[in-house]
mmCIF file of C-alpha atoms in Angstrom:
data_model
loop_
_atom_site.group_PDB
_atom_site.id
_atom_site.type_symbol
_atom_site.label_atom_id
_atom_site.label_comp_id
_atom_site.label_asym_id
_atom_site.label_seq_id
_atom_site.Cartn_x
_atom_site.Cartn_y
_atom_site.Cartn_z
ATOM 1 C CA UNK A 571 0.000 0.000 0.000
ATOM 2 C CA UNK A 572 1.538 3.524 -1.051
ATOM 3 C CA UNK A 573 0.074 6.903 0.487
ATOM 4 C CA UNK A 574 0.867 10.150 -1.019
ATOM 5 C CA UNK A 575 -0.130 13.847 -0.723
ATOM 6 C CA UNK A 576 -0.671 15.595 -3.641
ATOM 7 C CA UNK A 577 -2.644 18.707 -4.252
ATOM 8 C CA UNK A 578 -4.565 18.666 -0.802
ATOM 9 C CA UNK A 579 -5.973 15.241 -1.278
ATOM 10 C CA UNK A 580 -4.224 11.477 -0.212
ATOM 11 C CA UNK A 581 -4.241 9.743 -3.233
ATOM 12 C CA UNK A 582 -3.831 5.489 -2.420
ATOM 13 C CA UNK A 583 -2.761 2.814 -4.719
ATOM 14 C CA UNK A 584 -2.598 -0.405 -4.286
ATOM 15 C CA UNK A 585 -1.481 -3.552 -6.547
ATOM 16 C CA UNK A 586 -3.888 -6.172 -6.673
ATOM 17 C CA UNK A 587 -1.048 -9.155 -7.325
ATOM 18 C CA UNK A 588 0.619 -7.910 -3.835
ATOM 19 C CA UNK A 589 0.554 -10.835 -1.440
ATOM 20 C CA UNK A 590 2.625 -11.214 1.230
ATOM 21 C CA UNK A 591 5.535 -13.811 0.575
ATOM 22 C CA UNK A 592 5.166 -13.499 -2.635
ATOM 23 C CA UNK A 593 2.763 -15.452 -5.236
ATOM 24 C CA UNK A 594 2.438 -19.777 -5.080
ATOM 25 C CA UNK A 595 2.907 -20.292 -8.905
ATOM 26 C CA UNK A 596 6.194 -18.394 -7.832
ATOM 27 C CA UNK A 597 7.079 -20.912 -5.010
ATOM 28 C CA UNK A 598 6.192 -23.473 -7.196
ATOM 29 C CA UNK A 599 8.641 -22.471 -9.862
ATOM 30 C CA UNK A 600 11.221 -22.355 -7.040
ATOM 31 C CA UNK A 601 10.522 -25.599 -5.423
ATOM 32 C CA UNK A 602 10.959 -27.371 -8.806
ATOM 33 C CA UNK A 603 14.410 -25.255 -9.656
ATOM 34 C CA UNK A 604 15.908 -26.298 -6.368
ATOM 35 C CA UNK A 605 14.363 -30.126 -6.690
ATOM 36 C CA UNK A 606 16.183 -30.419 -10.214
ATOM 37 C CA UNK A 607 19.255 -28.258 -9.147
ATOM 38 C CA UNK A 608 20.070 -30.762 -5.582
ATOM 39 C CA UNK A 609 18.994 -33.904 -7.856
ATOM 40 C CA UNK A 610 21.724 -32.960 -10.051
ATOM 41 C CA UNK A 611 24.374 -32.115 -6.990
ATOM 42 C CA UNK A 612 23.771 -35.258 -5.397
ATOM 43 C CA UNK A 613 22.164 -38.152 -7.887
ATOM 44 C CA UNK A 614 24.671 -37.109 -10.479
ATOM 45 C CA UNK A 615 28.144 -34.801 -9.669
ATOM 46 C CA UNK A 616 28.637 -35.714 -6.058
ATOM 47 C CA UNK A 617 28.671 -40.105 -7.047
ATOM 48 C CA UNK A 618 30.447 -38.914 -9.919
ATOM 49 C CA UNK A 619 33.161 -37.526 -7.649
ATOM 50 C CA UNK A 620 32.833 -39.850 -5.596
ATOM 51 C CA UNK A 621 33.150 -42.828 -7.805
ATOM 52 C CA UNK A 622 35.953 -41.044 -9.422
ATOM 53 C CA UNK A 623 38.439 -40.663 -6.232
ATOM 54 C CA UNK A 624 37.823 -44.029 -4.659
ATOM 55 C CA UNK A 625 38.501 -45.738 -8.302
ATOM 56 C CA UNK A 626 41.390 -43.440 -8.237
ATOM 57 C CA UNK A 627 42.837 -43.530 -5.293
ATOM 58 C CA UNK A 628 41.399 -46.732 -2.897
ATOM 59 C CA UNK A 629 40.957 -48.901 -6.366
ATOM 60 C CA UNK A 630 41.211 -52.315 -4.092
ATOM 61 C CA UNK A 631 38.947 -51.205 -1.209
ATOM 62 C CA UNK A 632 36.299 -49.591 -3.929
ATOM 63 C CA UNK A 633 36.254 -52.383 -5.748
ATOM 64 C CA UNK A 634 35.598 -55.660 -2.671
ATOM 65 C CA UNK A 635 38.863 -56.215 -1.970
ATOM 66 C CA UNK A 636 39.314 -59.230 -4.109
ATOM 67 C CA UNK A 637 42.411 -61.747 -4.360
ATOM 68 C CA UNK A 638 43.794 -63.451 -7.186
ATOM 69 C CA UNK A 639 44.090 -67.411 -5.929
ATOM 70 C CA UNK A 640 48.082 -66.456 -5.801
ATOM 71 C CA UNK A 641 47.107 -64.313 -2.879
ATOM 72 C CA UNK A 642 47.332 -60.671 -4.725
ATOM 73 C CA UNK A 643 44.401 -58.726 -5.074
ATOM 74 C CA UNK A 644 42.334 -57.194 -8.125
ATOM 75 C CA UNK A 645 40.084 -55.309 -9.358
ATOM 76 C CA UNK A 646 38.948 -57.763 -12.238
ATOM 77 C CA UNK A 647 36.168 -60.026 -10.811
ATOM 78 C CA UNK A 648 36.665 -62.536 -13.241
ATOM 79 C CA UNK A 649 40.267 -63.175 -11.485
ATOM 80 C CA UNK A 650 38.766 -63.272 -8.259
ATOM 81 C CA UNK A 651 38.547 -65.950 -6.134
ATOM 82 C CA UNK A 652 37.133 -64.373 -3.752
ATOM 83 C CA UNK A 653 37.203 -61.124 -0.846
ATOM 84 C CA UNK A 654 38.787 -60.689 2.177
ATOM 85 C CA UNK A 655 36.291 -58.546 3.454
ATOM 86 C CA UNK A 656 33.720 -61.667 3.124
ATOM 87 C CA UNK A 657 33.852 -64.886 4.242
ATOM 88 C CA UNK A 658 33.433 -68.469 2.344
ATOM 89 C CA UNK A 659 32.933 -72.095 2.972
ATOM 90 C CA UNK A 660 35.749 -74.451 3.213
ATOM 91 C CA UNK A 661 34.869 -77.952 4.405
ATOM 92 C CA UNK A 662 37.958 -79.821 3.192
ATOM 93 C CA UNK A 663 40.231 -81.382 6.254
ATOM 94 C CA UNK A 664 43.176 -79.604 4.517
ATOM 95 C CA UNK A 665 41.555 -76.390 4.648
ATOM 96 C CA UNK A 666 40.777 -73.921 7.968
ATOM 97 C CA UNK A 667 37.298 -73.677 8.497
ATOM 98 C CA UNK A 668 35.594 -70.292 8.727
ATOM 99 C CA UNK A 669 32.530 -69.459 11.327
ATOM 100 C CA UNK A 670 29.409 -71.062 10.740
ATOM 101 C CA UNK A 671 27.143 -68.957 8.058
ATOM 102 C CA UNK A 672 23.108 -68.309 8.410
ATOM 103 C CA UNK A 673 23.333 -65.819 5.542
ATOM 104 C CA UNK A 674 21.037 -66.985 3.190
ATOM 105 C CA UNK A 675 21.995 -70.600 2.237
ATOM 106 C CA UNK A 676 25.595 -69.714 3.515
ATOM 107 C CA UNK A 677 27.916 -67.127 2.897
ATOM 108 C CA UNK A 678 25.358 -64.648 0.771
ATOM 109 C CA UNK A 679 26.399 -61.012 0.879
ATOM 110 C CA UNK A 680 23.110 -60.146 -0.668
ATOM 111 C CA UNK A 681 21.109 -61.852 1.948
ATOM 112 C CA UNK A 682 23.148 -61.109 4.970
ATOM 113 C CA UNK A 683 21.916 -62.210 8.933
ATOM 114 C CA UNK A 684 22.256 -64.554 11.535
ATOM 115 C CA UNK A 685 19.855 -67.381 12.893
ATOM 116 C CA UNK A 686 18.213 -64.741 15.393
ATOM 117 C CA UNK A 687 18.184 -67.593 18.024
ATOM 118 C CA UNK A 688 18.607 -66.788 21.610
ATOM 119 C CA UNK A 689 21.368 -68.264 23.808
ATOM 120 C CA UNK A 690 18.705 -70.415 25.389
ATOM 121 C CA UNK A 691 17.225 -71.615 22.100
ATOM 122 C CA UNK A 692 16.723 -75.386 22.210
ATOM 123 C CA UNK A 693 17.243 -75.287 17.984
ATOM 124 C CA UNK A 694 20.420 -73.237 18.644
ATOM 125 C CA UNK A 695 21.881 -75.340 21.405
ATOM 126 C CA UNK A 696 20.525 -79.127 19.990
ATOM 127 C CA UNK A 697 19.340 -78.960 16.688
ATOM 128 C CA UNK A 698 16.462 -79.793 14.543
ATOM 129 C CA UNK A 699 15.436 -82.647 12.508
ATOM 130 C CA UNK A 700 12.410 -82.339 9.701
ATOM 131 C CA UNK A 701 10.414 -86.005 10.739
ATOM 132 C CA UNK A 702 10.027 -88.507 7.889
ATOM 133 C CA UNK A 703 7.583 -88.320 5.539
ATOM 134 C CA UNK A 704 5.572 -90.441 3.018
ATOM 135 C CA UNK A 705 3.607 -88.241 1.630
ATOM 136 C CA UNK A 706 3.662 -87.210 -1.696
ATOM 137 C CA UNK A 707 7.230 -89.109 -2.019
ATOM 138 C CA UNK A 708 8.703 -91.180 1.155
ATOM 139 C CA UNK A 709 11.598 -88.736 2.449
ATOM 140 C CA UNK A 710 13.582 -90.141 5.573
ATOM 141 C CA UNK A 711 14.483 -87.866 8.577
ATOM 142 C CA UNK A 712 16.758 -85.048 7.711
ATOM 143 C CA UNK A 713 18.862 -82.577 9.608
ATOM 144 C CA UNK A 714 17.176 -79.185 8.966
ATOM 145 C CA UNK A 715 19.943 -77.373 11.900
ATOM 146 C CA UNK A 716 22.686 -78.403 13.332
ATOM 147 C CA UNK A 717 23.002 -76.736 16.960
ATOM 148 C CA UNK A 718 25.997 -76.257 19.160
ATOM 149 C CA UNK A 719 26.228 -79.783 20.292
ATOM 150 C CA UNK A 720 26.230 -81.104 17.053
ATOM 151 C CA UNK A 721 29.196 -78.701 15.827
ATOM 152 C CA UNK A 722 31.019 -79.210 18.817
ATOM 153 C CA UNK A 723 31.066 -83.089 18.573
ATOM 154 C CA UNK A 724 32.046 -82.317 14.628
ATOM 155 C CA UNK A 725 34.679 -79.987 15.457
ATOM 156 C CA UNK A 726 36.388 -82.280 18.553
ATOM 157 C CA UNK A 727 35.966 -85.352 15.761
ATOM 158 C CA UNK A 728 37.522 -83.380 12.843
ATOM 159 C CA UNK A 729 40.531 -81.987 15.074
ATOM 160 C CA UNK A 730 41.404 -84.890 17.147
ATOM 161 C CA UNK A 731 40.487 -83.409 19.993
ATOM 162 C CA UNK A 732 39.335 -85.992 23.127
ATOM 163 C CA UNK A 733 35.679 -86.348 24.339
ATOM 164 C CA UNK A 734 32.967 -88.696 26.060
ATOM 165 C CA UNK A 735 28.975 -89.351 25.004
ATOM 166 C CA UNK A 736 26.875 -89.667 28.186
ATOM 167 C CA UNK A 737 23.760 -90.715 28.509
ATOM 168 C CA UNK A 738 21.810 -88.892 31.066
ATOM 169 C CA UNK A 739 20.084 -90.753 34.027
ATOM 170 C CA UNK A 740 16.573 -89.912 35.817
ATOM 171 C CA UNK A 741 18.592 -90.077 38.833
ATOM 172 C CA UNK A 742 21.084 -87.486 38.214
ATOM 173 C CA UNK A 743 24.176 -90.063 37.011
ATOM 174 C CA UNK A 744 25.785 -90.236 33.383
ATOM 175 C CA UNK A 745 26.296 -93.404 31.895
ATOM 176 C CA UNK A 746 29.100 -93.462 29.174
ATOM 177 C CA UNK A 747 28.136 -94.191 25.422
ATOM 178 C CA UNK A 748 30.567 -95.141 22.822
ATOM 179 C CA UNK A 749 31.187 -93.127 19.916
ATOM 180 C CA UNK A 750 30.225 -95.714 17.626
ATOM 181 C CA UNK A 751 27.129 -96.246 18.766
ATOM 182 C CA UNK A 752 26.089 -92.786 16.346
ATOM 183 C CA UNK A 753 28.531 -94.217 13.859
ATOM 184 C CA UNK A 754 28.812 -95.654 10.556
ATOM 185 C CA UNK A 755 31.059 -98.284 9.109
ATOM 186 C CA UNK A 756 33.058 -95.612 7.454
ATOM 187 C CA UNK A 757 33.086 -93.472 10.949
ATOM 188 C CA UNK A 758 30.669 -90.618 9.635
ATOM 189 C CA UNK A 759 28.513 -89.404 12.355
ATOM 190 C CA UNK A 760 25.003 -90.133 12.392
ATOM 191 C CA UNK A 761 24.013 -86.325 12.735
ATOM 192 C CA UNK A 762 20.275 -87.190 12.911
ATOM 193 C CA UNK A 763 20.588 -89.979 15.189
ATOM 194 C CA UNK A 764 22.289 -87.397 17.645
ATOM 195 C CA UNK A 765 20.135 -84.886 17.497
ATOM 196 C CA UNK A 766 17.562 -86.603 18.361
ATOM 197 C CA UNK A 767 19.132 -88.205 21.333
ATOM 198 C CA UNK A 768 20.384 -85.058 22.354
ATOM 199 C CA UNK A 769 18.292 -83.305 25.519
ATOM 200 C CA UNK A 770 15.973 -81.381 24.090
ATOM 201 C CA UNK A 771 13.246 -79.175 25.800
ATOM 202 C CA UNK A 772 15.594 -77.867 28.661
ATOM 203 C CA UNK A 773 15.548 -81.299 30.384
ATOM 204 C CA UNK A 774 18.523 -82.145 32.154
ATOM 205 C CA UNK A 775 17.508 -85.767 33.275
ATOM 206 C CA UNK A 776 17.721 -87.455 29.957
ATOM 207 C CA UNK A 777 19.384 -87.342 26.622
ATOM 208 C CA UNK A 778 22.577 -87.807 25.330
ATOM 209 C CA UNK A 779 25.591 -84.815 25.996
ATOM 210 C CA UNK A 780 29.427 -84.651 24.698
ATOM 211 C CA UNK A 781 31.731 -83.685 27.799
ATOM 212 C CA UNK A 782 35.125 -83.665 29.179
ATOM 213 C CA UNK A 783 36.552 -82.458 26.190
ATOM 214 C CA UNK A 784 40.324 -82.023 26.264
ATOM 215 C CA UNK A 785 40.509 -78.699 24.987
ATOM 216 C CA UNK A 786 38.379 -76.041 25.323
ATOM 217 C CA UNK A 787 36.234 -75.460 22.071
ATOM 218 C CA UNK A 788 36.386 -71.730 20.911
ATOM 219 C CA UNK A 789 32.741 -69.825 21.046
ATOM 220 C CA UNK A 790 33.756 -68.689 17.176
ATOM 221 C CA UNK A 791 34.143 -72.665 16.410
ATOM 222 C CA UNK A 792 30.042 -73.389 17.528
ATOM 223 C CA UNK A 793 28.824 -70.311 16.412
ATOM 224 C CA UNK A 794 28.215 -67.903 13.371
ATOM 225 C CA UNK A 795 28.196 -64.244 13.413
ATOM 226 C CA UNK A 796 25.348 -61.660 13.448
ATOM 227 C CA UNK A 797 26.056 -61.149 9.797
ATOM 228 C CA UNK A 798 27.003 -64.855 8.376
ATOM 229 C CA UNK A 799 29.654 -63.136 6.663
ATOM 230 C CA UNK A 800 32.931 -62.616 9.168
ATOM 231 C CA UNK A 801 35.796 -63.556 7.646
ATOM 232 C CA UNK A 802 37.833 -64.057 10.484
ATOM 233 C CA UNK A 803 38.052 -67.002 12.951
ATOM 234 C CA UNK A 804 40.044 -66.437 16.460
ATOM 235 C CA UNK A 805 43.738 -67.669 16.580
ATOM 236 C CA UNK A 806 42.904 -70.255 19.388
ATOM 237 C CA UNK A 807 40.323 -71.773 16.879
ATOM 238 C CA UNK A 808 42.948 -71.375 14.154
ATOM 239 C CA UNK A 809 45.818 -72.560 16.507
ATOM 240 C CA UNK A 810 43.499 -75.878 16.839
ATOM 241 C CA UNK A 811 43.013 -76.851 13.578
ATOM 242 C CA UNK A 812 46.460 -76.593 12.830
ATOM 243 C CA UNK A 813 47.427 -79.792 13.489
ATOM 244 C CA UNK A 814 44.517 -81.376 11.038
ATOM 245 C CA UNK A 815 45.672 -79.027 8.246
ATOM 246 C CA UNK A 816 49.322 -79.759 8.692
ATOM 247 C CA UNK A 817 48.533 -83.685 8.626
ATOM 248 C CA UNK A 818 46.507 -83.571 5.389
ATOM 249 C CA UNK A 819 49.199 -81.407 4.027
ATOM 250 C CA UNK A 820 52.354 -82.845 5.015
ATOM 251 C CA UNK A 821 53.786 -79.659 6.394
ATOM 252 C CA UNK A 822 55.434 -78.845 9.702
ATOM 253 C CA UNK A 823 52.895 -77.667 12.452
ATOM 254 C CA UNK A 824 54.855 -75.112 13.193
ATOM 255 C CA UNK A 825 55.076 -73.737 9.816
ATOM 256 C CA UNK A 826 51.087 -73.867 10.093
ATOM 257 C CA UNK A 827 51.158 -71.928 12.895
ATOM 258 C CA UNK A 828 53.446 -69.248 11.986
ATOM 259 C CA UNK A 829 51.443 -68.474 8.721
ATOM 260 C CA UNK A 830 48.452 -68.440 11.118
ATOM 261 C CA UNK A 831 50.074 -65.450 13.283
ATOM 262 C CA UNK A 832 51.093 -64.262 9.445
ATOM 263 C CA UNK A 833 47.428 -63.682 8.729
ATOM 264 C CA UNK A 834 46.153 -62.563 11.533
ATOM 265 C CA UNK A 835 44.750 -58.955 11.597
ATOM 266 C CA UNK A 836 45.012 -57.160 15.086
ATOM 267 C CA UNK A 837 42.086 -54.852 16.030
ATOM 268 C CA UNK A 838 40.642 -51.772 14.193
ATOM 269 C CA UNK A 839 42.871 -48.821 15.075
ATOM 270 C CA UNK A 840 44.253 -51.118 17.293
ATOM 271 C CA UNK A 841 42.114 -51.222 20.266
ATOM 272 C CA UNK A 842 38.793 -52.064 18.420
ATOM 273 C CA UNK A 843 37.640 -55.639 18.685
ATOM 274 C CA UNK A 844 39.679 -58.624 18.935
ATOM 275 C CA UNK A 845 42.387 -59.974 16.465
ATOM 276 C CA UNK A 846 41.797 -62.441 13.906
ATOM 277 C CA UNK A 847 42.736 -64.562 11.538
ATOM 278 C CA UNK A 848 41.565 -64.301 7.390
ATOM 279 C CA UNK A 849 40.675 -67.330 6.570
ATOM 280 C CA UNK A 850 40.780 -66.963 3.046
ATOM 281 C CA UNK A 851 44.366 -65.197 3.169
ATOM 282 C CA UNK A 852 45.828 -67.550 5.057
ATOM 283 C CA UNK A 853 43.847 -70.949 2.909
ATOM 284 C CA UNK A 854 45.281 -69.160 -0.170
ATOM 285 C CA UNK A 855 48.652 -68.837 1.298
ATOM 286 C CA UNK A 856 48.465 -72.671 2.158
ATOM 287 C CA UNK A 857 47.954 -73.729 -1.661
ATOM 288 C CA UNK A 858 51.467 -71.672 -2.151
ATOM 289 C CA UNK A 859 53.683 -72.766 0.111
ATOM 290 C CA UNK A 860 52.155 -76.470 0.817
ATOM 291 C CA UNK A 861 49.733 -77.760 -1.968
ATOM 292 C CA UNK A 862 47.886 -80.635 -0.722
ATOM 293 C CA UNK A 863 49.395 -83.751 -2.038
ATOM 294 C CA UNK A 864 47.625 -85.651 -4.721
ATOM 295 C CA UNK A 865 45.959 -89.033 -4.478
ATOM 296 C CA UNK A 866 48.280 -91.823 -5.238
ATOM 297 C CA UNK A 867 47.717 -93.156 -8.313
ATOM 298 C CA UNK A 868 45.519 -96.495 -8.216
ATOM 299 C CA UNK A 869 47.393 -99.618 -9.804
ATOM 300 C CA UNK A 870 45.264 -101.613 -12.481
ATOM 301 C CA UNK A 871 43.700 -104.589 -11.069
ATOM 302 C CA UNK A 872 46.087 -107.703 -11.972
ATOM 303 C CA UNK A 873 44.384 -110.056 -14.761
#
């Protein structure tokens, strides 16, 4: 609004597009400039920039971190055998054995997570089976997961490591139980057979338990992580399957072990976490320096 004097009288004028703030097709017009204007910024020249230093200057973290099966890494994925950032399954006896995996069906960076289980789960500590079934097709029990028990009896069989079975009494007592008993001919463990003796439903008056072990079984050897995807084990797990390694691979234990302490990474910024060892670095680093041996050859049966 604009007064004025002029010649006696107050002349007022007034524009009738004033409004205060100014006009919404106006705002309008700004809210789109400033929508395309930040889309560009950040959906377009910030990656950009982005994308360009990291390939530039961090091309092996930017890229996975993946090694070459000599042990260097790469950016080509096609050379990879895999990343040390993510861990993989290796279930040979001349191999170290990473942390159990729930990601997925094992190992699955795109479907990363852990079992969600409680430290009282009965699933977590003894396992499930899936019952037989004869309907549509006859399917015989399976394991459908494993448990702590089950992996610990695994892990003592696979590393040498001393044990008893004990059956538990209604009266309190244990009564030893051979080994063999959830065995086959060839020695494989009966895995359903021991789940299902194991004592499930919090009971502690009967079912079958492994005890007096004769070394202590690492937490890390039982158990996976909250993302299935660790790469690391701890050095006393990797200090205990030395020995099994060594055997299959004719090496000295105590080359094993130094190769172990080789690979093993201490913690972030060094006071973050607790060291471990790369399972994949130091599996790689095994094929170098002591290939497993190859089969012997088998003779022709005599005529």
């Amino acid at each position: 609004m604009k007064s004025e004097k002029n010649t006696g009288h107050t002349v007022i004028s007034k524009k009738e597009n004033d409004q205060p703030g100014g006009s919404l097709l106006g705002h309008i017009w700004a809210s789109i400039a400033a929508t395309l204007v930040l889309g560009i910024i950040c959906c377009g020249i910030y990656p950009l920039v982005i994308y360009g230093l990291s390939q530039t200057l961090f091309p092996i973290q930017a890229n996975g971190s993946l090694l070459k099966k000599d042990g260097s890494y790469t950016t080509d994925a096609s050379q990879a055998v895999g990343s040390a950032l993510i861990g993989q399954n290796f279930s040979a006896p001349g191999y170290f054995h990473p942390r159990f995996s729930n990601a997925g069906a094992g190992y699955d960076a795109t479907d990363s997570g852990g079992t969600q289980l409680g430290p009282l789960s009965d699933k977590l500590i003894n396992g499930v089976t899936t019952p037989a079934t004869t309907q549509p097709t006859t399917q015989p029990e399976s394991l459908a997961f494993d448990g702590v028990r089950l992996r610990a009896i695994h892990y003592a069989v696979d590393n040498n490591i001393p044990f008893k079975l004990y059956s538990l009494n209604a009266d309190g007592s244990k009564t030893p139980v051979p080994l063999s008993k959830y065995q086959d001919s060839q020695g494989n463990l009966n895995d359903v057979a021991l789940v299902d003796a194991f004592p499930h439903g919090g009971t502690t008056t009967s079912g079958v338990i492994a005890s007096d072990f004769g070394t202590l079984i690492p937490g890390d050897a039982v158990t996976g992580s909250g993302s299935g995807l660790d790469p690391h084990i701890s050095p006393a797990n990797a200090q205990i399957q030395a020995g099994r390694v060594a055997g299959v691979r004719k090496a000295p234990v105590d080359q094993v072990k130094a190769l172990i302490c080789q690979y093993t990474d201490g913690p972030d910024l060094g006071f973050l976490g607790d060291p471990g060892v790369n399972v994949l670095k130091l599996n790689i680093a095994l094929d170098a320096k002591y290939p497993i041996p190859a089969p012997p050859a088998t003779q022709p049966a005599a005529k």
